[in-house]
Coordinates of C-alpha atoms and ligand atoms in Angstrom, one line a residue:
Chain A
X1 CA 0.0 0.0 0.0
X2 CA 0.9 3.6 -0.6
X3 CA 2.7 5.4 2.2
X4 CA 0.8 8.1 4.0
X5 CA 1.8 11.4 5.5
X6 CA 1.7 11.2 9.3
X7 CA 1.9 14.4 11.5
X8 CA 2.9 13.9 15.1
X9 CA 4.7 15.7 17.9
X10 CA 7.8 13.7 19.0
X11 CA 9.5 14.9 22.1
X12 CA 7.8 18.2 21.9
X13 CA 8.7 18.9 18.2
X14 CA 6.2 18.7 15.4
X15 CA 7.3 16.0 13.0
X16 CA 6.0 14.8 9.6
X17 CA 7.0 11.5 8.0
X18 CA 5.8 9.0 5.4
X19 CA 4.7 5.7 6.9
X20 CA 3.2 2.5 5.5
X21 CA -0.2 1.2 6.6
X22 CA 1.2 -1.9 8.3
X23 CA 4.4 -0.4 9.6
X24 CA 4.8 -0.3 13.4
X25 CA 5.4 2.9 15.2
X26 CA 8.6 1.4 16.4
X27 CA 9.8 0.9 12.8
X28 CA 8.7 4.4 11.9
X29 CA 10.6 5.9 14.8
X30 CA 13.7 3.9 13.9
X31 CA 13.7 3.9 10.1
X32 CA 11.9 7.1 9.2
X33 CA 12.8 9.4 12.0
X34 CA 16.2 7.8 12.9
X35 CA 15.3 7.7 16.5
X36 CA 17.0 4.4 17.2
X37 CA 16.9 4.6 21.0
X38 CA 13.7 2.5 21.2
X39 CA 14.7 -1.1 20.6
X40 CA 12.9 -4.2 19.2
X41 CA 13.5 -7.1 21.5
X42 CA 10.5 -9.2 20.5
X43 CA 8.0 -7.3 18.3
X44 CA 5.2 -9.0 20.2
X45 CA 4.6 -6.9 23.3
X46 CA 6.5 -9.1 25.7
X47 CA 9.8 -7.4 26.4
X48 CA 9.1 -3.6 26.7
X49 CA 12.3 -2.6 24.9
X50 CA 10.2 -0.5 22.5
X51 CA 8.4 1.4 25.3
X52 CA 7.2 4.9 24.4
X53 CA 4.6 7.3 25.9
X54 CA 1.7 8.2 23.5
X55 CA -0.6 11.0 24.7
X56 CA 0.5 10.3 28.3
X57 CA 0.1 6.5 28.1
X58 CA 3.0 4.0 28.3
X59 CA 2.7 1.6 25.3
X60 CA 4.8 -0.8 23.3
X61 CA 5.6 1.0 20.0
X62 CA 6.0 -2.4 18.3
X63 CA 2.2 -3.0 18.9
X64 CA 1.0 0.3 17.4
X65 CA 0.8 1.1 13.8
X66 CA 2.6 4.1 12.5
X67 CA -0.5 5.9 11.1
X68 CA -2.1 5.6 14.5
X69 CA 0.4 8.3 15.6
X70 CA -1.4 10.9 13.5
X71 CA -2.1 13.9 15.8
X72 CA -0.6 12.3 18.9
X73 CA 2.2 13.4 21.2
X74 CA 5.0 10.8 21.4
X75 CA 7.7 10.7 24.0
X76 CA 10.8 8.5 23.4
X77 CA 14.0 8.0 25.3
X78 CA 15.7 10.6 23.1
X79 CA 13.6 13.3 24.8
X80 CA 14.5 12.3 28.4
X81 CA 17.7 14.2 28.9
X82 CA 17.2 17.9 29.6
X83 CA 19.7 19.8 27.5
X84 CA 23.0 18.3 28.4
X85 CA 21.8 17.1 31.8
X86 CA 20.9 13.5 32.3
X87 CA 17.6 12.8 33.9
X88 CA 17.9 11.6 37.5
X89 CA 16.7 8.2 36.4
X90 CA 19.5 8.0 33.8
X91 CA 22.0 9.1 36.3
X92 CA 20.8 6.6 39.0
X93 CA 20.9 3.8 36.4
X94 CA 24.6 4.6 35.9
X95 CA 25.3 5.0 39.6
X96 CA 23.7 1.6 40.4
X97 CA 25.2 -0.1 37.4
X98 CA 21.6 -1.0 36.5
X99 CA 22.6 -2.0 33.0
X100 CA 25.0 -4.4 31.3
X101 CA 24.4 -4.8 27.6
X102 CA 21.9 -1.9 27.7
X103 CA 19.4 -3.2 25.2
X104 CA 16.5 -3.1 27.7
X105 CA 17.6 0.3 29.2
X106 CA 15.8 2.8 27.0
X107 CA 12.5 0.9 27.5
X108 CA 13.1 0.6 31.3
X109 CA 13.9 4.3 31.5
X110 CA 10.8 5.4 29.6
X111 CA 8.6 3.0 31.6
X112 CA 10.2 4.2 34.9
X113 CA 9.7 7.8 34.0
X114 CA 6.0 7.1 33.2
X115 CA 5.7 5.6 36.6
X116 CA 7.3 8.5 38.5
X117 CA 5.3 11.0 36.5
X118 CA 2.1 9.6 38.0
X119 CA 3.4 8.2 41.3
X120 CA 6.4 10.2 42.7
X121 CA 6.7 7.8 45.7
X122 CA 6.2 4.2 44.6
X123 CA 6.8 1.3 46.9
X124 CA 9.3 -1.4 45.8
X125 CA 6.3 -3.7 45.0
X126 CA 4.7 -1.0 42.8
X127 CA 7.9 -0.5 40.9
X128 CA 8.3 -4.2 40.3
X129 CA 4.7 -4.6 39.1
X130 CA 4.9 -1.5 36.9
X131 CA 8.0 -2.8 35.2
X132 CA 6.9 -6.4 34.9
X133 CA 6.6 -5.8 31.1
X134 CA 10.2 -4.8 30.7
X135 CA 12.5 -7.8 30.3
X136 CA 16.2 -7.6 31.1
X137 CA 18.3 -10.7 30.7
X138 CA 21.4 -9.2 32.3
X139 CA 20.8 -7.4 35.5
X140 CA 18.4 -9.5 37.5
X141 CA 16.2 -6.4 38.1
X142 CA 17.4 -5.6 41.6
X143 CA 19.7 -2.8 40.6
X144 CA 17.1 -1.4 38.3
X145 CA 14.5 -1.3 41.1
X146 CA 17.0 0.4 43.5
X147 CA 17.9 2.9 40.8
X148 CA 14.3 3.8 40.3
X149 CA 13.6 4.1 44.0
X150 CA 16.6 6.4 44.5
X151 CA 15.7 8.5 41.4
X152 CA 12.2 8.9 42.9
X153 CA 13.7 10.1 46.2
X154 CA 16.0 12.5 44.4
X155 CA 13.1 13.9 42.3
X156 CA 10.9 14.3 45.4
X157 CA 13.7 16.4 47.0
X158 CA 14.2 18.5 43.9
X159 CA 10.5 19.2 43.5
X160 CA 9.0 19.2 47.0
X161 CA 5.2 19.0 46.8
Chain B
X1 CA 2.8 -6.4 7.1
X2 CA 3.9 -3.9 4.5
X3 CA 1.0 -4.2 2.1
X4 CA -1.7 -3.3 4.6
X5 CA -4.2 -0.5 4.2
X6 CA -5.0 1.5 7.4
X7 CA -8.4 3.1 7.9
X8 CA -9.6 5.1 10.9
X9 CA -13.3 5.8 10.4
X10 CA -14.9 8.3 12.6
X11 CA -18.5 6.9 12.5
X12 CA -19.9 3.4 13.1
X13 CA -21.7 3.5 9.7
X14 CA -18.4 4.2 7.9
X15 CA -16.6 1.3 9.8
X16 CA -19.5 -1.1 9.1
X17 CA -19.4 -0.2 5.4
X18 CA -15.6 -0.6 5.2
X19 CA -15.9 -4.0 6.9
X20 CA -18.6 -5.1 4.5
X21 CA -16.8 -3.8 1.4
X22 CA -13.6 -5.6 2.3
X23 CA -15.5 -9.0 2.3
X24 CA -13.4 -10.8 4.8
X25 CA -10.1 -9.0 3.9
X26 CA -10.4 -6.6 6.7
X27 CA -9.9 -6.8 10.5
X28 CA -11.1 -4.4 13.1
X29 CA -8.4 -3.1 15.5
X30 CA -8.9 -1.7 19.0
X31 CA -5.6 -1.8 21.0
X32 CA -4.0 -4.2 18.5
X33 CA -2.4 -6.3 21.2
X34 CA -3.8 -9.5 19.8
X35 CA -4.2 -8.5 16.2
X36 CA -0.8 -7.0 15.6
X37 CA 0.9 -10.0 17.2
X38 CA -1.1 -12.3 14.9
X39 CA -0.2 -10.2 11.9
X40 CA 3.4 -10.3 12.8
X41 CA 3.4 -14.1 13.2
X42 CA 1.5 -14.5 9.9
X43 CA -1.6 -16.0 11.5
X44 CA -3.7 -12.9 10.4
X45 CA -3.2 -11.5 6.9
X46 CA -5.7 -8.7 6.5
X47 CA -5.5 -6.4 3.5
X48 CA -7.1 -3.7 5.6
X49 CA -6.9 -2.8 9.2
X50 CA -9.9 -0.8 10.5
X51 CA -8.9 1.2 13.6
X52 CA -12.1 1.8 15.6
X53 CA -10.6 4.1 18.2
X54 CA -11.5 7.3 16.5
X55 CA -15.2 6.5 16.6
X56 CA -17.0 8.5 19.3
X57 CA -18.3 6.4 22.2
X58 CA -15.9 3.5 21.6
X59 CA -13.2 4.8 24.0
X60 CA -15.1 6.0 27.0
X61 CA -17.1 5.0 30.1
X62 CA -20.6 6.5 30.6
X63 CA -23.1 6.2 33.5
X64 CA -26.4 5.2 31.9
X65 CA -29.7 3.9 33.1
X66 CA -28.3 3.3 36.6
X67 CA -25.5 1.2 35.2
X68 CA -22.5 1.8 33.0
X69 CA -21.8 1.6 29.2
X70 CA -18.2 0.9 28.4
X71 CA -16.9 1.6 24.9
X72 CA -15.6 -1.6 23.4
X73 CA -12.1 -0.1 22.7
X74 CA -11.6 1.5 26.1
X75 CA -8.1 0.5 27.4
X76 CA -7.5 -1.4 30.6
X77 CA -5.6 1.6 32.0
X78 CA -8.6 3.9 31.6
X79 CA -10.9 1.3 33.3
X80 CA -8.5 1.1 36.2
X81 CA -8.5 4.8 36.7
X82 CA -12.4 5.1 36.7
X83 CA -13.2 5.3 40.4
X84 CA -17.0 4.8 40.1
X85 CA -16.6 1.8 37.9
X86 CA -14.0 0.3 40.2
X87 CA -16.4 0.8 43.1
X88 CA -19.4 -0.8 41.4
X89 CA -17.6 -3.6 39.5
X90 CA -14.2 -4.3 41.1
X91 CA -14.2 -7.8 39.6
X92 CA -14.4 -6.6 36.1
X93 CA -11.8 -3.9 36.6
X94 CA -9.4 -6.4 38.3
X95 CA -9.9 -8.9 35.5
X96 CA -9.2 -6.2 32.8
X97 CA -6.2 -5.0 34.7
X98 CA -4.7 -8.5 34.8
X99 CA -4.2 -8.4 31.0
X100 CA -0.5 -8.1 30.2
X101 CA 1.9 -5.4 31.4
X102 CA 1.5 -1.7 32.0
X103 CA 2.3 -1.2 28.3
X104 CA -0.3 -3.7 27.2
X105 CA -2.8 -2.0 29.6
X106 CA -2.3 1.2 27.8
X107 CA -4.0 -0.3 24.7
X108 CA -5.8 -3.6 25.5
X109 CA -9.6 -3.4 25.5
X110 CA -12.5 -5.5 26.7
X111 CA -13.9 -5.6 23.2
X112 CA -10.6 -7.0 21.8
X113 CA -10.3 -9.5 24.7
X114 CA -13.8 -10.9 24.0
X115 CA -13.6 -10.7 20.1
X116 CA -10.2 -12.4 20.0
X117 CA -12.3 -15.4 21.3
X118 CA -9.6 -17.0 23.3
X119 CA -11.0 -19.4 25.9
X120 CA -8.5 -17.9 28.4
X121 CA -9.4 -14.2 27.9
X122 CA -9.2 -12.8 31.4
X123 CA -12.0 -10.2 31.3
X124 CA -14.6 -12.5 29.8
X125 CA -15.6 -14.6 32.9
X126 CA -15.9 -11.4 34.9
X127 CA -18.1 -9.8 32.2
X128 CA -20.3 -12.9 32.1
X129 CA -20.6 -13.1 35.9
X130 CA -21.7 -9.4 35.8
X131 CA -24.4 -10.2 33.2
X132 CA -22.9 -7.7 30.9
X133 CA -24.5 -7.3 27.5
X134 CA -22.8 -6.5 24.2
X135 CA -24.2 -3.7 22.0
X136 CA -23.3 -4.6 18.4
X137 CA -24.0 -2.9 15.1
X138 CA -23.8 -4.1 11.5
X139 CA -25.6 -3.5 8.2
X140 CA -28.7 -5.0 9.7
X141 CA -28.8 -2.5 12.5
X142 CA -28.1 -2.6 16.2
X143 CA -28.8 -5.5 18.6
X144 CA -27.8 -6.5 22.1
X145 CA -26.5 -9.9 23.1
X146 CA -25.3 -11.3 26.4
X147 CA -21.5 -11.7 26.6
X148 CA -21.8 -15.5 27.0
X149 CA -23.4 -15.8 23.6
X150 CA -20.6 -14.1 21.7
X151 CA -17.8 -16.7 21.7
X152 CA -18.7 -19.9 19.9
X153 CA -15.3 -21.7 19.8
X154 CA -11.7 -20.7 20.0
X155 CA -11.2 -17.9 17.5
X156 CA -14.9 -17.9 16.4
X157 CA -17.7 -15.5 17.3
X158 CA -21.4 -15.3 16.7
X159 CA -21.2 -11.7 15.3
X160 CA -22.0 -11.3 11.6
X161 CA -18.9 -10.6 9.3
X162 CA -19.8 -6.9 9.2
X163 CA -20.9 -6.5 12.8
X164 CA -18.9 -4.4 15.2
X165 CA -19.0 -4.6 19.0
X166 CA -19.7 -1.0 20.1
X167 CA -20.0 -1.2 23.8
X168 CA -20.7 -3.3 26.9
X169 CA -23.7 -2.5 29.0
X170 CA -23.4 -3.2 32.7
X171 CA -26.7 -3.5 34.6
X172 CA -27.6 -1.3 37.6
X173 CA -26.0 -2.6 40.8
X174 CA -28.3 -3.3 43.7
X175 CA -27.1 -2.6 47.3
X176 CA -25.0 -5.4 48.9
X177 CA -23.6 -6.6 45.6
X178 CA -20.0 -7.6 44.9
X179 CA -17.9 -9.3 42.2
X180 CA -14.5 -10.8 41.9
X181 CA -12.2 -12.4 39.3
X182 CA -9.3 -14.7 40.1
X183 CA -7.0 -16.5 37.7
X184 CA -4.2 -19.0 38.2
X185 CA -0.9 -18.5 36.4
X186 CA 2.4 -20.1 37.2
X187 CA 3.9 -16.6 38.0
X188 CA 2.6 -13.3 39.2
X189 CA 2.5 -11.3 35.9
X190 CA 2.6 -11.6 32.2
X191 CA 1.1 -15.1 31.6
X192 CA -2.1 -16.7 30.2
X193 CA -4.6 -18.0 32.6
X194 CA -4.5 -21.8 33.3
X195 CA -7.9 -21.3 34.8
X196 CA -10.0 -18.1 35.6
X197 CA -13.2 -17.7 37.6
X198 CA -15.5 -14.7 37.9
X199 CA -18.3 -14.5 40.5
X200 CA -21.0 -11.8 41.0
X201 CA -23.3 -11.9 44.0
X202 CA -26.1 -9.9 45.6
X203 CA -27.3 -10.4 49.2
X204 CA -30.3 -9.3 51.2
X205 CA -30.1 -7.4 54.5
X206 CA -29.8 -10.7 56.5
X207 CA -26.8 -11.8 54.4
X208 CA -28.7 -14.4 52.3
X209 CA -27.5 -14.6 48.7
X210 CA -30.3 -13.4 46.4
X211 CA -28.6 -13.6 43.0
X212 CA -25.4 -15.3 41.9
X213 CA -23.6 -15.7 38.6
X214 CA -20.5 -17.8 38.3
X215 CA -18.3 -18.0 35.1
X216 CA -15.1 -20.0 34.5
X217 CA -12.5 -19.5 31.8
X218 CA -9.8 -21.6 30.2
X219 CA -11.6 -24.9 31.1
X220 CA -13.6 -25.3 27.9
X221 CA -13.6 -24.0 24.3
X222 CA -15.2 -20.8 25.5
X223 CA -15.7 -19.1 28.8
X224 CA -18.7 -20.7 30.5
X225 CA -21.7 -19.3 32.5
X226 CA -22.2 -22.1 35.1
X227 CA -25.9 -21.6 35.9
X228 CA -26.0 -24.5 38.4
X229 CA -23.1 -22.9 40.3
X230 CA -25.0 -19.7 40.8
X231 CA -28.2 -21.6 41.7
X232 CA -26.2 -23.5 44.4
X233 CA -25.5 -20.2 46.2
X234 CA -28.9 -18.5 45.9
X235 CA -30.8 -18.8 49.1
X236 CA -27.7 -19.6 51.1
X237 CA -25.3 -17.7 53.3
X238 CA -22.4 -19.3 51.4
X239 CA -22.2 -22.1 54.0
X240 CA -20.1 -25.2 53.3
X241 CA -23.1 -27.1 51.9
X242 CA -23.8 -24.4 49.3
X243 CA -20.1 -24.1 48.4
X244 CA -19.8 -27.8 47.9
X245 CA -22.8 -27.8 45.6
X246 CA -21.2 -25.0 43.7
X247 CA -18.0 -27.1 43.4
X248 CA -20.0 -29.9 42.0
X249 CA -21.7 -27.7 39.4
X250 CA -18.4 -26.1 38.3
X251 CA -16.6 -29.5 38.1
X252 CA -19.5 -30.9 35.9
X253 CA -19.3 -27.9 33.6
X254 CA -15.5 -28.0 33.0
X255 CA -14.3 -29.7 29.8
X256 CA -10.7 -28.7 29.8
X257 CA -7.9 -29.8 27.7
X258 CA -4.7 -31.3 29.1
X259 CA -1.5 -29.5 28.0
X260 CA 1.9 -28.5 29.4
X261 CA 0.3 -25.8 31.6
X262 CA -2.1 -28.2 33.4
X263 CA -3.9 -31.5 33.1
X264 CA -7.7 -31.6 32.7
X265 CA -8.0 -33.0 36.2
X266 CA -5.9 -30.2 37.7
X267 CA -7.7 -27.5 35.8
X268 CA -11.1 -28.8 37.0
X269 CA -10.0 -28.9 40.6
X270 CA -8.5 -25.4 40.4
X271 CA -11.7 -24.0 38.8
X272 CA -13.6 -25.1 41.9
X273 CA -11.0 -23.6 44.2
X274 CA -11.0 -20.3 42.4
X275 CA -14.8 -20.1 42.1
X276 CA -15.0 -20.6 45.9
X277 CA -12.4 -18.0 46.7
X278 CA -13.9 -15.5 44.2
X279 CA -17.3 -16.0 45.8
X280 CA -15.9 -15.3 49.3
X281 CA -14.2 -12.1 48.0
X282 CA -17.4 -11.0 46.2
X283 CA -19.3 -11.5 49.5
X284 CA -16.8 -9.4 51.4
X285 CA -17.0 -6.6 48.8
X286 CA -20.8 -6.8 49.0
X287 CA -20.5 -6.0 52.7
X288 CA -22.7 -9.0 53.5
Ligands
FAD1 C1 2.4 -9.2 26.2 C2 1.0 -9.6 26.2 C3 0.4 -10.1 27.3 C4 -1.0 -10.4 27.3 N1 -1.6 -10.9 28.5 C5 -2.9 -11.3 28.5 C6 -3.5 -11.7 29.7 O1 -2.8 -11.8 30.7 N2 -4.8 -12.1 29.7 C7 -5.5 -11.9 28.5 O2 -6.7 -12.2 28.6 N3 -5.0 -11.5 27.4 C8 -3.7 -11.2 27.3 N4 -3.1 -10.7 26.1 C9 -3.9 -10.6 24.9 C10 -4.5 -9.2 24.6 O3 -3.8 -8.2 25.2 C11 -6.0 -9.1 25.1 O4 -6.8 -10.1 24.6 C12 -6.6 -7.7 24.8 O5 -7.7 -7.5 25.6 C13 -7.0 -7.5 23.4 O6 -7.5 -6.3 23.2 P1 -7.1 -5.3 22.0 O7 -7.9 -4.1 22.2 O8 -5.6 -5.1 22.0 O9 -7.6 -6.2 20.8 P2 -7.2 -6.2 19.2 O10 -5.9 -6.8 19.0 O11 -7.4 -4.8 18.7 O12 -8.3 -7.1 18.7 C14 -8.4 -8.5 19.0 C15 -9.4 -9.2 18.1 O13 -10.7 -8.7 18.3 C16 -11.2 -8.1 17.1 N5 -11.9 -6.9 17.6 C17 -11.4 -5.9 18.4 N6 -12.3 -5.0 18.7 C18 -13.5 -5.4 18.2 C19 -14.8 -4.9 18.1 N7 -15.1 -3.8 18.8 N8 -15.8 -5.5 17.5 C20 -15.5 -6.7 16.8 N9 -14.2 -7.3 16.8 C21 -13.2 -6.6 17.4 C22 -10.1 -7.8 16.2 O14 -10.4 -7.8 14.9 C23 -9.1 -8.9 16.6 O15 -9.5 -10.1 15.9 C24 -1.8 -10.3 26.1 C25 -1.1 -9.8 25.0 C26 0.2 -9.4 25.0 C27 0.8 -8.8 23.8
FES2 S1 9.8 -5.1 21.0 FE1 8.0 -4.3 21.7 S2 7.6 -5.4 23.5 FE2 9.4 -6.3 22.7
FES3 S1 21.1 -4.8 30.5 FE1 21.1 -6.4 29.0 S2 19.0 -6.8 28.7 FE2 19.0 -5.5 30.4

């Protein structure tokens, strides 16, 4: 099928691209927009490496068609850093050595940020359930969970409510 | 998946027409968490994908006639955030929220869960227990059918080829009512039910059960409404005798397969255990 023009807002910037009807949003981000931070681990919704936020909702970009993005706001890992400053989650992942190969890391960071945006003070159990759709074959998750909890504490101090 | 047309109609009439015109070559898409996986694996090869999420009314929850109308494509995440729905129908919401991960919840719908017609679909026993009704529309107009009449066999539905599930209608909730859904999986998240059980109960002021519906999933080709199990509880205070009768009715209704996830005997036993536990939780939620 013919490719269609798709207008979206990606990480705050209006973006237009040509996408095919059956193309996933993940493929469009990677191949059309060259935003290769989002990864494809499985392509079937199981691993979370492709996690992005669409209109405020955390989703798997591998399980969304590119043309569905028309008129939507998309946030990817590329938009997480503020200027040259790493986001506290990114810094805490480094501090805690919460990554080895790093393939799962963009998805874990996007998913963790989506959690902290709606729940600034999650319990460990809440973090573990929220991230259950993000597979990591390297770290064993413990360091990830500790990094998220520490980043949450840091963010609470930065922006007292 | 490269040769696929994508349509996103903004009216039901347009969607019905597109579905009819495609003559079997089109598939409806809500959250796509089943459909896109099947397309990727080559099990579904539609020429056209009809996204129903831009049709007004398919993505929201409305209070209506003392009950609720839930748009067929509403995501699990939205259901979980709806305080009034959670209060009235905690069993439906917990069943919907068991589907997949946070990411899957951002997209997966009750309509897709039912229309994928998997015998293990988590929300279906909860919807059947709740006596939920489907509002469907096709070229022959609009009709309503109980949820338990929609699935015929794995992957098969009773809807006409150009019919679309628009919404679920949940009946008004009498005082002292409660529902619950439980499933067994070998781990705590991200797995398919080995068995699921949904129960909805209403009690009178003295704590006697006035109405009961029990449904089990993954123990037959479709989720089952076990009428005998509900009858066993009506008129009782959920004493051991009544629960034992419910067990017998559930066990008699189960026709499970044996596979690597559980033998038929195990699944039958677990169905009884889960139905009992769900009934006790439903009673607690009813405040009876
Ligand atoms: C990682 C992962 C984990 C999962 N875990 C679970 C789980 O724990 N429990 C569970 O039950 N399921 C699970 N699923 C399956 C799936 O997420 C659910 O069945 C979900 O509810 C499907 O909803 P959807 O909106 O994404 O459906 P879609 O994929 O959009 O549609 C599913 C089917 O229904 C049809 N359809 C959709 N809407 C309508 C409509 N309104 N009218 C007529 N036909 C329609 C489509 O054509 C398609 O055939 C999981 C899936 C993934 C990827
Ligand atoms: S690539 Fe999307 S969930 Fe694995
Ligand atoms: S760091 Fe390798 S998969 Fe997570």
